[in-house]
Tab-separated table of C-alpha atoms and ligand atoms in Angstrom:
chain	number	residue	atom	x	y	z
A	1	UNK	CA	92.199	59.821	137.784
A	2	UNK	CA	89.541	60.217	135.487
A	3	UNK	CA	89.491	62.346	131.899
A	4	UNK	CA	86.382	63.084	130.974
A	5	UNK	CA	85.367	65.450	127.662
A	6	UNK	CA	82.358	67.487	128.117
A	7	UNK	CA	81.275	69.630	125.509
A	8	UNK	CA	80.778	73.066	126.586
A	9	UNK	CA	79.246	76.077	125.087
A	10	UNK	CA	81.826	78.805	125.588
A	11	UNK	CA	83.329	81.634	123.677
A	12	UNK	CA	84.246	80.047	121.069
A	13	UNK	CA	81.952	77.633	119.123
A	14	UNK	CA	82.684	74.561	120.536
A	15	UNK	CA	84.968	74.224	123.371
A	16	UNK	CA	85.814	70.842	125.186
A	17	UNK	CA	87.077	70.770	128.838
A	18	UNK	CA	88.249	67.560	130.519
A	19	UNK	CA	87.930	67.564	134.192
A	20	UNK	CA	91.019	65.725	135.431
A	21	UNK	CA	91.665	64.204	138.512
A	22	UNK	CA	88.607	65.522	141.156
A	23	UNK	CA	90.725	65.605	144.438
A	24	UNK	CA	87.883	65.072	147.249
A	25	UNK	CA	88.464	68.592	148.656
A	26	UNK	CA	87.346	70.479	145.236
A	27	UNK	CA	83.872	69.831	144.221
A	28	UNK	CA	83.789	68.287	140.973
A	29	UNK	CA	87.461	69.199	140.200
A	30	UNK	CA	88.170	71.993	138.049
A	31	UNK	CA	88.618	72.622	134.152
A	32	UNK	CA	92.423	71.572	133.386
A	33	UNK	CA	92.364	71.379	129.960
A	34	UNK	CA	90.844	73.092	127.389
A	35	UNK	CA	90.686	72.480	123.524
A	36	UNK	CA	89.727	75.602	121.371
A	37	UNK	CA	90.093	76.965	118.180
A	38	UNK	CA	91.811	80.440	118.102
A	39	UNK	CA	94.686	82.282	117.600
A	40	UNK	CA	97.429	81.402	119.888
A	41	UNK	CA	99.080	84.844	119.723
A	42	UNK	CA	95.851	86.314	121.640
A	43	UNK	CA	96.376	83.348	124.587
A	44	UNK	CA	97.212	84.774	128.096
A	45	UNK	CA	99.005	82.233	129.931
A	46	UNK	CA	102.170	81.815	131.450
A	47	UNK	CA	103.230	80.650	128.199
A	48	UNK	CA	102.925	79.641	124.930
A	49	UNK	CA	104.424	77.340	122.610
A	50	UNK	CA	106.181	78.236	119.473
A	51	UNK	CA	106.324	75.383	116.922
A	52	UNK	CA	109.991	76.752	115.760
A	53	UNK	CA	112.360	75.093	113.669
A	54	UNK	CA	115.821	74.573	114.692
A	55	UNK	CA	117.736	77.674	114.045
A	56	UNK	CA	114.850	79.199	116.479
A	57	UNK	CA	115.326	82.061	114.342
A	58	UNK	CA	111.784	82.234	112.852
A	59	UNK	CA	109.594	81.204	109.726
A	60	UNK	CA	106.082	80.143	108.621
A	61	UNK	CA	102.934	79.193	110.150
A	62	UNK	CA	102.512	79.541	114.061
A	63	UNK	CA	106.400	80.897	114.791
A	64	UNK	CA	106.225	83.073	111.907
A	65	UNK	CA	103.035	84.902	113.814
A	66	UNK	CA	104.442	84.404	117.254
A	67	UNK	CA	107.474	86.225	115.954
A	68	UNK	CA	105.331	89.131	113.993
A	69	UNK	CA	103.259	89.602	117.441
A	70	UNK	CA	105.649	89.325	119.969
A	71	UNK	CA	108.089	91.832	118.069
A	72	UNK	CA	111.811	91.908	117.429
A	73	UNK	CA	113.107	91.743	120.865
A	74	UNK	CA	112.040	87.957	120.582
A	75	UNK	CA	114.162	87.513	117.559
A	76	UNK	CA	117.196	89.403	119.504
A	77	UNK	CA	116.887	86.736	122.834
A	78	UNK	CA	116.418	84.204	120.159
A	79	UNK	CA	119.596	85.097	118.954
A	80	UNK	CA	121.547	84.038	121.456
A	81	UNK	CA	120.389	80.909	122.492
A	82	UNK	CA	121.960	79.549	119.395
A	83	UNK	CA	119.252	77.076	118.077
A	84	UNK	CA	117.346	73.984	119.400
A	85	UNK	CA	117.372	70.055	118.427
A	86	UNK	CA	114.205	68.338	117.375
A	87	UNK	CA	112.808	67.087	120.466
A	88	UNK	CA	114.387	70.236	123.005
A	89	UNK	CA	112.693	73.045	124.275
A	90	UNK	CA	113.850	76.304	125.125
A	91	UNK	CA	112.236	79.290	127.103
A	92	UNK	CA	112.342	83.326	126.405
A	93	UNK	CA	110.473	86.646	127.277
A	94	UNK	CA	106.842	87.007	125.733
A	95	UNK	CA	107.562	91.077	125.037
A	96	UNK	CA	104.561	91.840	123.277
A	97	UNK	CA	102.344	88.892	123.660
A	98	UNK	CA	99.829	88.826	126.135
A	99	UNK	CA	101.511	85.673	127.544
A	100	UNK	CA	104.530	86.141	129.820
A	101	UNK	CA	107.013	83.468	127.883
A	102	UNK	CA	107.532	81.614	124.523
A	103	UNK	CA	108.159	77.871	125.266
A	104	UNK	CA	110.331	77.312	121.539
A	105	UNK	CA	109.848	73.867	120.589
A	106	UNK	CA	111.234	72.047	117.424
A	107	UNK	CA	108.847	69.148	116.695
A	108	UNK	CA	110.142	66.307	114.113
A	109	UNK	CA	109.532	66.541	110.243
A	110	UNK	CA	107.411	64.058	109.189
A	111	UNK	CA	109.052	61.276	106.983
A	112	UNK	CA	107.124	58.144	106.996
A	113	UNK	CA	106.813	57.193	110.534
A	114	UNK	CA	109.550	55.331	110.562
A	115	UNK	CA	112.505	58.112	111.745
A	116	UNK	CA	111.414	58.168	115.150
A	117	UNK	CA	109.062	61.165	114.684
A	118	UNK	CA	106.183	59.440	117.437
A	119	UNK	CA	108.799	59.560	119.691
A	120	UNK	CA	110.460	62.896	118.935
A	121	UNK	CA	107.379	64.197	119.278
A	122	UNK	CA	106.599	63.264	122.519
A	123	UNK	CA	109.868	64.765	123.562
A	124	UNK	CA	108.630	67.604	122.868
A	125	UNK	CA	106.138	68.162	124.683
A	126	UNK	CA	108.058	66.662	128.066
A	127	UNK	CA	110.478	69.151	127.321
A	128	UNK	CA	108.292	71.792	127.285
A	129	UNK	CA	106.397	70.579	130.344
A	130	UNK	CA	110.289	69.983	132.494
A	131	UNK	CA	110.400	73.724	131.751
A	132	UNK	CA	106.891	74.289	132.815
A	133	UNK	CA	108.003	72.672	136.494
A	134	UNK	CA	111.145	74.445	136.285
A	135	UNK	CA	110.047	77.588	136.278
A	136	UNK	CA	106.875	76.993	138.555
A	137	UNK	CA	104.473	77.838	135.759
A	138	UNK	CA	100.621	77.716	135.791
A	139	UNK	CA	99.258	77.933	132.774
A	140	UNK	CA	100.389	76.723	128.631
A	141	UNK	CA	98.960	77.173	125.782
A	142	UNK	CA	100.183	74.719	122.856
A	143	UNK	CA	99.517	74.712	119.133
A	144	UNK	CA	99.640	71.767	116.865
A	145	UNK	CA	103.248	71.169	117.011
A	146	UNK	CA	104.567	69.585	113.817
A	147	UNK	CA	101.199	68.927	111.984
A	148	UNK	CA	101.659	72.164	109.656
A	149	UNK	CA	104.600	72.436	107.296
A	150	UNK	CA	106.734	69.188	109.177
A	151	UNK	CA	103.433	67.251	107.696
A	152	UNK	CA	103.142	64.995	110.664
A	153	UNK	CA	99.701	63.386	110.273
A	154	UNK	CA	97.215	64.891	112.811
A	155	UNK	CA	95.212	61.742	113.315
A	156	UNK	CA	98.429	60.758	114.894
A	157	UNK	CA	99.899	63.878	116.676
A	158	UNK	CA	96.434	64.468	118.093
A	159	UNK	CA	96.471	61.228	120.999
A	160	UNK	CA	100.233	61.764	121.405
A	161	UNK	CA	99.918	65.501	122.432
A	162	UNK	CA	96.915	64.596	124.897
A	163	UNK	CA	98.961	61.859	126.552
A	164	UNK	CA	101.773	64.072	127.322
A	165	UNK	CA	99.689	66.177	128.208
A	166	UNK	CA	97.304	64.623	130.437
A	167	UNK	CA	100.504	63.207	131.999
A	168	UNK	CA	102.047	66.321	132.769
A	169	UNK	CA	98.566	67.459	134.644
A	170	UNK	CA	98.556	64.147	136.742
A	171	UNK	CA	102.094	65.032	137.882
A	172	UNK	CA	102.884	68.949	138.365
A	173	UNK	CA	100.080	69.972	141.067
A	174	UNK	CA	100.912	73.959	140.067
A	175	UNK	CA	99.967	73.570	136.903
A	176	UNK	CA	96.274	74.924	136.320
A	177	UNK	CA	95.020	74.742	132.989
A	178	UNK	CA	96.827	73.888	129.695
A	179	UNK	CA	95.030	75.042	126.463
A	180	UNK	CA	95.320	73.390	123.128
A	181	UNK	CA	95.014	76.321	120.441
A	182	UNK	CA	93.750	74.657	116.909
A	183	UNK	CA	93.976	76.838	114.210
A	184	UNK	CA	91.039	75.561	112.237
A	185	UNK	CA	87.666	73.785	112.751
A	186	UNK	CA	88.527	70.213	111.442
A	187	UNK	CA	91.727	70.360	113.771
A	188	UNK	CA	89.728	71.065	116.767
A	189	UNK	CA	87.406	68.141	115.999
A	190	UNK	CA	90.069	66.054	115.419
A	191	UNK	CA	91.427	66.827	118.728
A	192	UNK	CA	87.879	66.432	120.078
A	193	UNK	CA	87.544	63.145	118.829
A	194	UNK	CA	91.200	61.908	119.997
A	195	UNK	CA	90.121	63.433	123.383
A	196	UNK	CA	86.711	61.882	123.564
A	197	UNK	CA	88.427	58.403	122.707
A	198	UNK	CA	91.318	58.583	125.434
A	199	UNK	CA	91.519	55.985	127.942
A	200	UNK	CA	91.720	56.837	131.475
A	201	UNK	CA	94.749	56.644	132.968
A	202	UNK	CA	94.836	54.696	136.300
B	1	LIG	N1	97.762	79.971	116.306
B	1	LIG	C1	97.601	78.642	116.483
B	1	LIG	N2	97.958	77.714	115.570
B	1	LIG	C2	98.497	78.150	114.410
B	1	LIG	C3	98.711	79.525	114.142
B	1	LIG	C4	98.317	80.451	115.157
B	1	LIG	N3	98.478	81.769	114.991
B	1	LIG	N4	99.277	79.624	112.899
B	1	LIG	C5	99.401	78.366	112.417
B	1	LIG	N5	98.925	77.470	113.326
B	1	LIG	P1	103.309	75.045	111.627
B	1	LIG	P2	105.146	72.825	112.217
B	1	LIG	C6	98.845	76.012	113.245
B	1	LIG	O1	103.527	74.879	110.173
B	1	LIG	O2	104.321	71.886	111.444
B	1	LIG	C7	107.587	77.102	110.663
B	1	LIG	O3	107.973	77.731	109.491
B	1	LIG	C8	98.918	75.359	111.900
B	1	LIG	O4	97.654	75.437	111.247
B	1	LIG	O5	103.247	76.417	112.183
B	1	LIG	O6	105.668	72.395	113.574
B	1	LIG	C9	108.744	76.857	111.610
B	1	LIG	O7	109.728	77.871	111.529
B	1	LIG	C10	99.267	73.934	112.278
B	1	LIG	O8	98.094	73.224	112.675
B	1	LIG	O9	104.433	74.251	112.507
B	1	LIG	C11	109.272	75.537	111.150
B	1	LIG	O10	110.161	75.683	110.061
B	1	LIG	C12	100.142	74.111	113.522
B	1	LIG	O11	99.963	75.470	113.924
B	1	LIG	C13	108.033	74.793	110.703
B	1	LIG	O12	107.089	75.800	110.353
B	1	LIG	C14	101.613	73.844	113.268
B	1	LIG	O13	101.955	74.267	111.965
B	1	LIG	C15	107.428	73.974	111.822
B	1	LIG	O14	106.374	73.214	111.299
């Protein structure tokens, strides 16, 4: 199938949609992924993913504001699933949130690129997309994972996320539309530009 980026004007200022995979019987395939910049605690979706760390008990950055808008139950069902390794996923309620779940994620911390953080990483998101499938859901919304305060370079999370995740759309036929939420304007164009540059599978 075919990924192509098409720049779109949309809500936001710039928003890039690859069309993935036309079947014959849709005309001109429909929008599967979307890059925009935004807060991820306003996405509806199915779900969306928390960039935790591994005590899943809260902190900084994106799981310090999922946390603060999805309100304390979160921290109570967090509770008891008793943390997460680097590379798991886990899946709770959304309470609050507009979206129905909170995919928690723990991406790797950053040391080098030579700990096995490339491949941690893409953990990650198949973990999040086996519980995706498992629980027949439609729509995800992702952040960044790991390129904040685990200082994993962007430049290099950016084509690793889009793999997985242009992988996971080629294989799970109910899943509709995955979003990647960038927090600031030079993340989405990095994004852009890792989109705009990745091969087509097949
Ligand atoms: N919506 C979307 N993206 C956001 C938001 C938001 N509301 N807030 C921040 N980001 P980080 P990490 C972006 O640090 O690197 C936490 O303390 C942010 O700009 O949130 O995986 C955890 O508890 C960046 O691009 O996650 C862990 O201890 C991206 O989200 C640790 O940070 C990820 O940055 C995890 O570090």
């Amino acid at each position: 199938a075919k990924l192509q980026a098409t720049r779109f004007p949309f809500r936001q200022p710039v928003c890039w949609r690859a069309v993935i995979g036309a079947p014959p019987s849709t005309r001109g395939g429909h929008v599967k992924l979307e890059l925009v910049k935004g807060d991820i605690t306003k996405v509806d979706a199915d779900a969306i993913v928390n960039a935790a760390n591994s005590s899943l008990l809260g902190g900084g950055g994106v799981d310090g504001a999922i946390h603060r808008a999805a309100g304390p139950e979160l921290l109570a069902e967090c509770r008891d699933l008793r943390g997460c390794p680097a590379g798991q996923a886990k899946l709770t309620k959304g309470y609050r949130l507009p979206a129905r779940h909170v995919i928690h994620t723990v991406g790797p911390v950053w040391r080098g690129g030579n700990a096995s953080e490339e491949a941690v990483l893409a953990r990650c998101y198949k973990s999040v997309f086996a519980l995706v499938e498992q629980h027949g859901l439609r729509s995800v919304a992702f952040p960044s994972i790991s390129t904040g305060a685990y200082g994993f370079p962007i430049e290099k999370a950016a084509p690793i996320a889009l793999r997985e995740i242009h992988a996971a759309l080629e294989r799970l036929p109910r899943l509709e539309k995955v979003t990647v939420v960038l927090f600031s304007p030079g993340d989405l164009e990095v994004y852009q530009r890792a989109l705009a540059a990745a091969p087509a599978s097949n």
